[in-house]
CSV table of C-alpha atoms in Angstrom, one decimal:
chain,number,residue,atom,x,y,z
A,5,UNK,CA,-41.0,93.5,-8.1
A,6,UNK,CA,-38.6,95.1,-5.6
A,7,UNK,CA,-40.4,97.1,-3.1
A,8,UNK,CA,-38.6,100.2,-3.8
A,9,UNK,CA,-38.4,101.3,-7.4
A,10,UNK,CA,-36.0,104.5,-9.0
A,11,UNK,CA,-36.2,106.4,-12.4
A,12,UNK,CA,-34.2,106.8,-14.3
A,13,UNK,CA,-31.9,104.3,-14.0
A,14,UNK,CA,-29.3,106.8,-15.7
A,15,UNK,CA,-29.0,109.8,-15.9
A,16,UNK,CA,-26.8,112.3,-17.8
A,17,UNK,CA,-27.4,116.0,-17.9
A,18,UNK,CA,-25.6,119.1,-18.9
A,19,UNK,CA,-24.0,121.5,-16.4
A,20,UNK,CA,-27.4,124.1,-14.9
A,21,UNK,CA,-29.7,121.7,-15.9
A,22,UNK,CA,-32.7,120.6,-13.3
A,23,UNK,CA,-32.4,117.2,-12.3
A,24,UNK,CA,-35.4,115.3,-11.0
A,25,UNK,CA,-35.1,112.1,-9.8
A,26,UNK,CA,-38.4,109.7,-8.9
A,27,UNK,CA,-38.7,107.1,-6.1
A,28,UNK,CA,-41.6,105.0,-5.7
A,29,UNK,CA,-42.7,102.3,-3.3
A,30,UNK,CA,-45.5,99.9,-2.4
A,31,UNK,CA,-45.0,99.5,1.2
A,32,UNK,CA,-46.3,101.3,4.1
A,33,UNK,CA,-43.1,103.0,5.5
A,34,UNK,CA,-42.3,105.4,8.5
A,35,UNK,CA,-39.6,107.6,6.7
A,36,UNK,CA,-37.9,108.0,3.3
A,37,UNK,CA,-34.4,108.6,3.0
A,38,UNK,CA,-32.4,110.3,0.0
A,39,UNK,CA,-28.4,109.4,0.1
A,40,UNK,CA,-25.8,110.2,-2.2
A,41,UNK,CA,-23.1,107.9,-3.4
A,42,UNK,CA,-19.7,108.6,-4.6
A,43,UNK,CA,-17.7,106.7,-6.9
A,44,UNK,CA,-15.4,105.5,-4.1
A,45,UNK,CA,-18.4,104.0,-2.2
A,46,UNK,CA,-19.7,106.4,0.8
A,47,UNK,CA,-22.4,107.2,0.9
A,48,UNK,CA,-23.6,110.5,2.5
A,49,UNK,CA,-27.3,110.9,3.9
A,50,UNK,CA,-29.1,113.9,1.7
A,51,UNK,CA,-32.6,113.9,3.2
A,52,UNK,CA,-34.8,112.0,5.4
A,53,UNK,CA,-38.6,112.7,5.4
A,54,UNK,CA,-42.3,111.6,6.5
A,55,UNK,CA,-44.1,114.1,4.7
A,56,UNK,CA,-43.9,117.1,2.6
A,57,UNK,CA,-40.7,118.9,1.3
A,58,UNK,CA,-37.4,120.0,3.0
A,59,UNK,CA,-34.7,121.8,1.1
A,60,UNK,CA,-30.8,121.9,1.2
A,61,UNK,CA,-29.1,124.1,-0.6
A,62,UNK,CA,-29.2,123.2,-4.6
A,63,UNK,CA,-31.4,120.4,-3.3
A,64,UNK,CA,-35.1,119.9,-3.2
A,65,UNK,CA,-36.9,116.4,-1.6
A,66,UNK,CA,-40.7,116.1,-1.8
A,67,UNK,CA,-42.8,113.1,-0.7
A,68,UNK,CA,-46.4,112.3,-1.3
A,69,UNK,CA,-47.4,109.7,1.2
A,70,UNK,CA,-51.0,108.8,-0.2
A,71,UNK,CA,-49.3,108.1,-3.9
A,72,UNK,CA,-46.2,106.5,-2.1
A,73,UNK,CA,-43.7,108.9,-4.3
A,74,UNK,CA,-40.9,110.8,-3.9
A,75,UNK,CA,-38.7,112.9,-5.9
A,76,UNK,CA,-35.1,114.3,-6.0
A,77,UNK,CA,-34.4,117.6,-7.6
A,78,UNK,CA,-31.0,119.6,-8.2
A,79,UNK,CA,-31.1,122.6,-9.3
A,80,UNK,CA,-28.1,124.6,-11.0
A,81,UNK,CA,-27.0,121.0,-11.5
A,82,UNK,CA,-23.2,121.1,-11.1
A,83,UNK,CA,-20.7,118.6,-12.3
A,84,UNK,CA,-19.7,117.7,-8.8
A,85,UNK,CA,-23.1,116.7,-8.0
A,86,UNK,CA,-22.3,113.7,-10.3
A,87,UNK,CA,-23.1,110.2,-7.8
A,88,UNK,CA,-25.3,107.9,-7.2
A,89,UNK,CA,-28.7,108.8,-5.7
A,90,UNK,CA,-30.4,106.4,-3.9
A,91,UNK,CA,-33.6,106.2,-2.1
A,92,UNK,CA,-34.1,104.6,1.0
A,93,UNK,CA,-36.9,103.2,3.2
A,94,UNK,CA,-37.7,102.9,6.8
A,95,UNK,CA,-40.3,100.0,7.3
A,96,UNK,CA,-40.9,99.9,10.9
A,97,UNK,CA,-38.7,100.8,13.7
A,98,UNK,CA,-35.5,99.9,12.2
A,99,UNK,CA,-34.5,98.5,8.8
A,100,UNK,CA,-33.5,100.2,5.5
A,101,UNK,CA,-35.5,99.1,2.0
A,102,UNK,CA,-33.2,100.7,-0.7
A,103,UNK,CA,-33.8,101.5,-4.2
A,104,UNK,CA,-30.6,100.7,-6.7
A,105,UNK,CA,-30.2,103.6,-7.4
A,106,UNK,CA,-29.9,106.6,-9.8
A,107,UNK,CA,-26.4,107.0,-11.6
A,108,UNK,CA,-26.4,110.9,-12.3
A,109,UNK,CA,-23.5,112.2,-14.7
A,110,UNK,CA,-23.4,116.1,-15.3
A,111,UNK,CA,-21.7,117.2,-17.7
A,112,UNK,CA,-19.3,120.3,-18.4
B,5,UNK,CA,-22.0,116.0,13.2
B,6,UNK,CA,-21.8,112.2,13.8
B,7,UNK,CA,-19.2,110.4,12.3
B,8,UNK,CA,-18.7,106.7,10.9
B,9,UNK,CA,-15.2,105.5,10.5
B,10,UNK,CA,-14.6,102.8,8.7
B,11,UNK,CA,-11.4,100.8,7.9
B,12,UNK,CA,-10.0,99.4,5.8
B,13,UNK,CA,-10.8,101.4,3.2
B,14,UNK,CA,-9.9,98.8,0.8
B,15,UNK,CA,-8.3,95.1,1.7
B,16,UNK,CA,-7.0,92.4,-0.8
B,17,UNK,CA,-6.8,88.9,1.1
B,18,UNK,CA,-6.0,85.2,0.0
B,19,UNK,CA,-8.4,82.6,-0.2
B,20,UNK,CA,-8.8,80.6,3.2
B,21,UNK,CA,-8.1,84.1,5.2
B,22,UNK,CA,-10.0,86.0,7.4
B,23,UNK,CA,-11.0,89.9,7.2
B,24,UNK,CA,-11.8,92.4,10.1
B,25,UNK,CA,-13.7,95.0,9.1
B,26,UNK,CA,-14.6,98.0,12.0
B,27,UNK,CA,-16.8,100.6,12.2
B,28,UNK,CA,-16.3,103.3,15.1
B,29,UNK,CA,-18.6,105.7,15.8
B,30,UNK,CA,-16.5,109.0,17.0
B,31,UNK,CA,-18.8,111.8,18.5
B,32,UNK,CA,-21.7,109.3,19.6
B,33,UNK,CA,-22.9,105.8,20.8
B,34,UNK,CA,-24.0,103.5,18.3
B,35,UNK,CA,-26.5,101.2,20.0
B,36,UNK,CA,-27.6,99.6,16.7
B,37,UNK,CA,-24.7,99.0,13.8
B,38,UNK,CA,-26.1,97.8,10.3
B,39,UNK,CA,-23.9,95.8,8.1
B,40,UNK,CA,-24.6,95.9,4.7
B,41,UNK,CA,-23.2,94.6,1.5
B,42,UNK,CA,-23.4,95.8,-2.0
B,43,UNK,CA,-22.7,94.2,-5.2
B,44,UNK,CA,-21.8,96.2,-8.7
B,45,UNK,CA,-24.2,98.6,-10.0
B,46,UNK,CA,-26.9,96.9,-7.1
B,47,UNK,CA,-28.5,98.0,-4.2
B,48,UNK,CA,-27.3,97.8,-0.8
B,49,UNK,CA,-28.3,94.5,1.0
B,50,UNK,CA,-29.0,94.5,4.3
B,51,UNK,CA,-27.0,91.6,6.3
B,52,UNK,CA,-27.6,91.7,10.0
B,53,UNK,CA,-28.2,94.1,12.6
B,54,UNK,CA,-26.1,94.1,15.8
B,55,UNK,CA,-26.9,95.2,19.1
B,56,UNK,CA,-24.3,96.2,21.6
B,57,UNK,CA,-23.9,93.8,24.2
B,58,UNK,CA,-26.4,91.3,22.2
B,59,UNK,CA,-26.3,88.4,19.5
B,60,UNK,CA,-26.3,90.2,16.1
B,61,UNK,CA,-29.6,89.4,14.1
B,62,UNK,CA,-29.1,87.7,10.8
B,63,UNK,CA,-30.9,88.6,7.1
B,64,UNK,CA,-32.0,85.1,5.8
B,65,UNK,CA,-29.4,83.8,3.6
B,66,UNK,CA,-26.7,85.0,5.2
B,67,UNK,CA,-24.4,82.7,7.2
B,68,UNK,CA,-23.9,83.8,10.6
B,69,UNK,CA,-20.6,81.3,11.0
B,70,UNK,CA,-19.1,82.9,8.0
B,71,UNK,CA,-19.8,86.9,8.5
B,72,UNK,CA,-19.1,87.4,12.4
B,73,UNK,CA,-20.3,90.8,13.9
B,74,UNK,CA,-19.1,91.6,17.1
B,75,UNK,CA,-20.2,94.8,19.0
B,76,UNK,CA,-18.7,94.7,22.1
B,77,UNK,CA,-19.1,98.5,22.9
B,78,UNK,CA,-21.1,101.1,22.5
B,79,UNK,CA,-18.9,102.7,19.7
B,80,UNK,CA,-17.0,99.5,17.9
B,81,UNK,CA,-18.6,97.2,15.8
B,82,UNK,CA,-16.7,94.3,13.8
B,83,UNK,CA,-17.6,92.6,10.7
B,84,UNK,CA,-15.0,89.5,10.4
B,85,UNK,CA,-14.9,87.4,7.2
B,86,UNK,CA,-14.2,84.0,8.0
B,87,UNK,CA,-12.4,81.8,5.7
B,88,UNK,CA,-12.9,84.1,2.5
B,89,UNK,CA,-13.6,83.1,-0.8
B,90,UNK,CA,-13.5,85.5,-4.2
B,91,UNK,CA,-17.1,84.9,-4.1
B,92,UNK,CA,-17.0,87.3,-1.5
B,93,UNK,CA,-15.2,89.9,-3.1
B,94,UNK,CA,-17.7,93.0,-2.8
B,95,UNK,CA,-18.3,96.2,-1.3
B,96,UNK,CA,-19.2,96.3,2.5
B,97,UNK,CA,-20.7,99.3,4.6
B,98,UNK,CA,-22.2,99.8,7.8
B,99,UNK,CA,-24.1,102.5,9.3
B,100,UNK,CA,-25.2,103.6,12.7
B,101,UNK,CA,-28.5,104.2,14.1
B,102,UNK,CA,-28.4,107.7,15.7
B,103,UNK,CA,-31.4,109.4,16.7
B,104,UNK,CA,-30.0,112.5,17.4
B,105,UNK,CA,-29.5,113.1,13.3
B,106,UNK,CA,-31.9,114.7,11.6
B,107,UNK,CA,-31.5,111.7,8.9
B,108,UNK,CA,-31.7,109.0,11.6
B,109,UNK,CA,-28.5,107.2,10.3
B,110,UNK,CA,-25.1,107.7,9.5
B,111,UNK,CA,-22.9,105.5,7.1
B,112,UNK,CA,-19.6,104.4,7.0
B,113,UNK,CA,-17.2,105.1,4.0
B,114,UNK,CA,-17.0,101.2,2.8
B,115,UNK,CA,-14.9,98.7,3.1
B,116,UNK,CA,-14.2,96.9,-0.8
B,117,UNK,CA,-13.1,93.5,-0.2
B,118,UNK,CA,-10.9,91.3,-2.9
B,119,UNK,CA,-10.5,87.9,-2.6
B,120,UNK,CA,-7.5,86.5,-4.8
């Protein structure tokens, strides 16, 4: 069982829809990152948190440390926000765990 | 903000060869370069850590002899493959430690390697 775990897999969505995307993991971790992939391969760094919610623009990142779960949300979901979505986490001082990711596809 | 470059972008090589891949860090000193490498529709796996100045640390399973980081400043790390082989076809990234982020790390924009 990997140690970080994402839902859906896949995802595909019409144009103003709200996405939500779930992260869970079973290890004791010091910080939770959210990155976006594009199609060519970088990946941009969304979100990083240790507790509660932070917010960036059309983009919403919650965290609930005692159930080890975090979630992604988009809202006004935008065919340009079509990536991957992956979450991320910091065991200790240094290393990344990450998930494999969430392939969202908005449509038109 | 902090920037990763990272080139080549993309790099087709002959069997037997050897690739250099760098990442420079432009507005800020990367003490701690992560290499990673991702298969198709996987997750990224981490392969070492390097340190500047310092020995680069390993993941298990991962053959130091074959994937050679340097990081010989504080804003240049290298990720050389030695002797490739198509088995090592795949898509490579690193990404800097930089505390002065407020998400703690900033990526490269990947490095996909062919092997023919």
């Amino acid at each position: 069982k990997n140690e970080v775990e994402q839902s859906p897999q896949n995802l595909t969505a019409q144009e103003g829809e709200f996405i939500t995307i779930n992260c869970s993991y079973s290890v004791g971790i010091s910080a939770l990152h959210w990155l976006q992939q594009h199609p060519g391969g970088g990946i941009v760094s969304l979100f990083m948190l240790s507790s509660g919610k932070k917010k960036h623009g059309r983009l919403i990142a919650t965290i609930n440390i005692q159930e080890k779960h975090s979630s992604l949300h988009i809202t006004a979901s935008h065919p340009r926000d079509s990536a991957v979505y992956i979450c991320a986490v910091k065991v200790g001082n240094e290393k990344l765990t990450f998930g494999t990711g969430t392939r969202l596809t908005i449509i038109p | 903000g902090a920037v990763v470059s990272q080139h080549p972008s993309r790099v087709i090589c002959k069997s037997g060869t050897s690739v250099k891949i760098e990442c420079r860090s432009l507005d800020f000193q990367a003490t701690t370069m992560f290499w990673y490498r991702q298969f198709p529709k996987q997750s990224l796996m981490l392969m070492a850590t390097s340190n500047e100045g310092s020995k680069a640390t390993y993941e298990q399973g991962v053959e130091k002899d074959k994937f050679l980081i340097n990081h010989a400043s504080l804003t240049l790390s290298t990720l050389t493959v030695t002797s490739a082989h198509p088995e090592d076809s795949s898509f490579y990234i690193c990404s800097a430690r930089d505390a002065r982020t407020a998400y703690g790390y900033t990526f490269g924009s990947g490095t996909r390697l062919t092997v023919v």
